[in-house]
Amino acid sequence: GVGRFGPYVKWGETFISIPKGEDPLSVNQQSAEEIINERKIADAPIATYKGEPVTKGTGRFGPFIKYQSIFVNVPKKYDFENLSQSDINELIDAKLEKEANRYIQQWEKEKISIENGRWGPFIKFGKGMFKIPKNKKDEKYTAEELKEISLDEVKKWITAQDKTAFAEKKKPAVKKVAAKKPAAKKSPAKKK
């Protein structure tokens, strides 16, 4: 069949894309089985981490390994085709540590968090990201100071950068439908 992402082979409940360069019209039973077997081999676990299987793949952002629901990018310094168990452990440990240190403070109910970012801490509110202002000494806050900041203070910082951040969203006004006027009667056509 042909789907959103191009031609595919359906195997049970799984849809497997036909590789680029292969003519979809020339796929027969034998070549379809080869495509399915290649996919089975590609999806097979390459190692285990703490008793859980680890698989590898190539995605939009390059090669990755997958552990549970965590995707770990594999940098170019590693040989992706020949990853050792120690390489896999190192990559997954680094990713888990990074995720554990991501949040400085979090208020899930309000969808507000103070997070560590690439260029320092920032505030995340919904999908928006906001800068953390400097303290009274005109210096950047430390992580320890940010852990002590109250939710009200963080809301003030967000409001200073976006006045409408906490504004109540107005519901669209219901439009009144104008009463229909009866159609004007047309004068009958004149006979010649």
Tab-separated table of C-alpha atoms in Angstrom:
chain	number	residue	atom	x	y	z
A	1	GLY	CA	0.000	0.000	0.000
A	2	VAL	CA	0.913	3.662	-0.089
A	3	GLY	CA	0.575	5.801	3.046
A	4	ARG	CA	1.510	9.242	4.310
A	5	PHE	CA	5.188	8.342	4.440
A	6	GLY	CA	5.349	6.475	1.157
A	7	PRO	CA	4.950	2.840	0.104
A	8	TYR	CA	4.767	0.184	2.808
A	9	VAL	CA	4.297	-3.516	3.497
A	10	LYS	CA	1.699	-4.521	6.096
A	11	TRP	CA	2.705	-7.376	8.354
A	12	GLY	CA	0.088	-8.255	10.968
A	13	GLU	CA	-0.719	-4.947	12.643
A	14	THR	CA	2.669	-3.435	11.711
A	15	PHE	CA	3.348	-1.191	8.729
A	16	ILE	CA	6.918	-1.389	7.409
A	17	SER	CA	8.184	1.229	4.949
A	18	ILE	CA	9.649	-0.047	1.709
A	19	PRO	CA	13.283	1.140	1.570
A	20	LYS	CA	14.115	4.094	-0.679
A	21	GLY	CA	15.438	3.045	-4.051
A	22	GLU	CA	13.278	-0.079	-4.226
A	23	ASP	CA	10.435	0.021	-6.741
A	24	PRO	CA	7.166	-0.590	-4.845
A	25	LEU	CA	5.570	-2.125	-7.938
A	26	SER	CA	8.272	-4.788	-8.128
A	27	VAL	CA	7.778	-5.982	-4.525
A	28	ASN	CA	6.608	-9.588	-4.519
A	29	GLN	CA	6.071	-12.127	-1.713
A	30	GLN	CA	9.776	-12.981	-1.441
A	31	SER	CA	11.048	-9.383	-1.350
A	32	ALA	CA	8.295	-8.435	1.147
A	33	GLU	CA	9.481	-11.237	3.456
A	34	GLU	CA	13.070	-9.950	3.120
A	35	ILE	CA	11.946	-6.420	4.112
A	36	ILE	CA	10.068	-7.827	7.126
A	37	ASN	CA	13.062	-9.940	8.219
A	38	GLU	CA	15.403	-6.933	7.910
A	39	ARG	CA	13.036	-4.958	10.139
A	40	LYS	CA	12.939	-7.770	12.724
A	41	ILE	CA	16.747	-7.792	12.834
A	42	ALA	CA	16.884	-3.978	13.115
A	43	ASP	CA	14.333	-3.958	15.966
A	44	ALA	CA	16.071	-6.737	17.896
A	45	PRO	CA	17.719	-5.641	21.162
A	46	ILE	CA	21.467	-4.990	20.843
A	47	ALA	CA	22.157	-5.087	24.594
A	48	THR	CA	20.556	-4.837	28.012
A	49	TYR	CA	20.751	-2.135	30.661
A	50	LYS	CA	19.673	-3.085	34.186
A	51	GLY	CA	17.832	-6.089	32.757
A	52	GLU	CA	15.872	-4.053	30.188
A	53	PRO	CA	16.437	-4.399	26.412
A	54	VAL	CA	18.208	-1.627	24.496
A	55	THR	CA	17.490	-1.158	20.781
A	56	LYS	CA	19.116	1.083	18.204
A	57	GLY	CA	17.837	3.024	15.240
A	58	THR	CA	18.360	6.026	13.018
A	59	GLY	CA	15.917	8.891	13.202
A	60	ARG	CA	15.481	12.448	12.071
A	61	PHE	CA	18.308	13.637	14.322
A	62	GLY	CA	20.707	10.810	13.528
A	63	PRO	CA	21.583	7.528	15.247
A	64	PHE	CA	20.083	6.740	18.657
A	65	ILE	CA	19.639	3.984	21.190
A	66	LYS	CA	16.346	3.454	22.998
A	67	TYR	CA	16.048	2.307	26.598
A	68	GLN	CA	12.466	1.982	27.931
A	69	SER	CA	10.898	5.224	26.636
A	70	ILE	CA	14.157	7.205	26.609
A	71	PHE	CA	15.877	8.027	23.328
A	72	VAL	CA	19.626	8.667	23.635
A	73	ASN	CA	21.453	10.330	20.735
A	74	VAL	CA	24.709	8.613	19.805
A	75	PRO	CA	27.489	11.181	19.142
A	76	LYS	CA	29.840	10.737	16.172
A	77	LYS	CA	32.765	9.819	18.439
A	78	TYR	CA	31.107	6.420	18.970
A	79	ASP	CA	31.055	3.718	16.286
A	80	PHE	CA	27.287	3.298	15.947
A	81	GLU	CA	27.487	-0.101	14.235
A	82	ASN	CA	29.803	-1.558	16.902
A	83	LEU	CA	28.604	-0.115	20.221
A	84	SER	CA	30.011	-2.011	23.198
A	85	GLN	CA	28.106	-2.674	26.412
A	86	SER	CA	30.295	-0.120	28.222
A	87	ASP	CA	29.498	2.538	25.559
A	88	ILE	CA	25.779	1.859	25.937
A	89	ASN	CA	25.989	2.033	29.746
A	90	GLU	CA	27.951	5.304	29.539
A	91	LEU	CA	25.451	6.917	27.131
A	92	ILE	CA	22.371	5.872	29.118
A	93	ASP	CA	23.918	6.868	32.483
A	94	ALA	CA	24.763	10.328	31.113
A	95	LYS	CA	21.215	10.791	29.746
A	96	LEU	CA	19.561	9.651	33.003
A	97	GLU	CA	21.795	11.970	35.047
A	98	LYS	CA	20.990	14.892	32.744
A	99	GLU	CA	17.236	14.250	33.089
A	100	ALA	CA	17.526	13.948	36.898
A	101	ASN	CA	19.274	17.347	37.126
A	102	ARG	CA	16.904	19.047	34.698
A	103	TYR	CA	14.448	20.564	37.199
A	104	ILE	CA	15.524	22.998	39.919
A	105	GLN	CA	11.957	23.554	41.106
A	106	GLN	CA	8.616	22.464	39.688
A	107	TRP	CA	4.943	23.308	40.248
A	108	GLU	CA	3.068	20.734	38.143
A	109	LYS	CA	-0.444	22.048	38.890
A	110	GLU	CA	0.415	25.491	37.471
A	111	LYS	CA	2.632	24.010	34.699
A	112	ILE	CA	5.515	26.195	35.877
A	113	SER	CA	9.071	24.997	36.416
A	114	ILE	CA	12.565	26.375	36.853
A	115	GLU	CA	14.876	24.244	34.723
A	116	ASN	CA	18.555	23.970	33.938
A	117	GLY	CA	19.147	24.856	30.312
A	118	ARG	CA	22.039	24.970	27.922
A	119	TRP	CA	22.807	28.620	28.809
A	120	GLY	CA	21.741	28.521	32.448
A	121	PRO	CA	18.494	28.301	34.401
A	122	PHE	CA	15.208	29.503	32.889
A	123	ILE	CA	11.495	29.467	33.685
A	124	LYS	CA	9.160	27.286	31.672
A	125	PHE	CA	5.449	28.112	31.773
A	126	GLY	CA	3.251	25.942	29.569
A	127	LYS	CA	5.049	26.039	26.230
A	128	GLY	CA	6.696	29.416	26.883
A	129	MET	CA	10.210	29.993	28.184
A	130	PHE	CA	11.151	33.045	30.242
A	131	LYS	CA	14.415	34.556	31.476
A	132	ILE	CA	15.242	34.669	35.161
A	133	PRO	CA	16.017	38.272	36.169
A	134	LYS	CA	19.119	39.156	38.164
A	135	ASN	CA	18.889	39.429	41.949
A	136	LYS	CA	19.088	42.628	44.053
A	137	LYS	CA	22.911	42.572	43.858
A	138	ASP	CA	22.614	42.580	40.043
A	139	GLU	CA	23.999	39.027	39.878
A	140	LYS	CA	22.579	35.804	38.497
A	141	TYR	CA	20.751	33.577	40.958
A	142	THR	CA	22.486	30.373	42.043
A	143	ALA	CA	20.682	27.023	41.901
A	144	GLU	CA	20.392	27.018	45.715
A	145	GLU	CA	18.776	30.475	45.685
A	146	LEU	CA	16.348	29.383	42.960
A	147	LYS	CA	15.251	26.390	45.075
A	148	GLU	CA	14.066	28.863	47.739
A	149	ILE	CA	12.103	31.139	45.358
A	150	SER	CA	8.324	31.151	45.901
A	151	LEU	CA	5.736	30.479	43.215
A	152	ASP	CA	4.365	34.025	43.579
A	153	GLU	CA	7.803	35.494	42.852
A	154	VAL	CA	8.155	33.320	39.742
A	155	LYS	CA	4.692	34.426	38.566
A	156	LYS	CA	5.794	38.070	38.945
A	157	TRP	CA	8.849	37.380	36.777
A	158	ILE	CA	6.660	35.770	34.107
A	159	THR	CA	4.131	38.640	34.197
A	160	ALA	CA	6.951	41.201	33.841
A	161	GLN	CA	7.902	39.568	30.529
A	162	ASP	CA	4.389	38.685	29.309
A	163	LYS	CA	1.506	40.768	30.667
A	164	THR	CA	-1.118	38.361	29.292
A	165	ALA	CA	0.455	35.155	30.656
A	166	PHE	CA	-2.063	34.711	33.471
A	167	ALA	CA	-4.975	36.642	31.945
A	168	GLU	CA	-8.277	34.831	31.785
A	169	LYS	CA	-8.937	33.758	28.253
A	170	LYS	CA	-12.188	35.274	27.058
A	171	LYS	CA	-14.697	33.000	25.436
A	172	PRO	CA	-15.757	34.144	21.992
A	173	ALA	CA	-18.999	36.121	22.105
A	174	VAL	CA	-22.018	34.345	20.737
A	175	LYS	CA	-23.094	36.080	17.544
A	176	LYS	CA	-26.776	36.800	17.168
A	177	VAL	CA	-28.222	35.517	13.958
A	178	ALA	CA	-30.118	38.255	12.130
A	179	ALA	CA	-33.742	37.450	11.383
A	180	LYS	CA	-34.221	36.564	7.754
A	181	LYS	CA	-36.222	39.054	5.751
A	182	PRO	CA	-38.728	37.659	3.309
A	183	ALA	CA	-37.375	37.670	-0.212
A	184	ALA	CA	-38.626	40.479	-2.422
A	185	LYS	CA	-41.222	39.298	-4.893
A	186	LYS	CA	-40.132	39.448	-8.472
A	187	SER	CA	-42.545	40.887	-10.948
A	188	PRO	CA	-43.672	38.297	-13.459
A	189	ALA	CA	-41.919	38.386	-16.802
A	190	LYS	CA	-43.770	40.325	-19.463
A	191	LYS	CA	-45.128	38.364	-22.360
A	192	LYS	CA	-44.390	39.599	-25.856
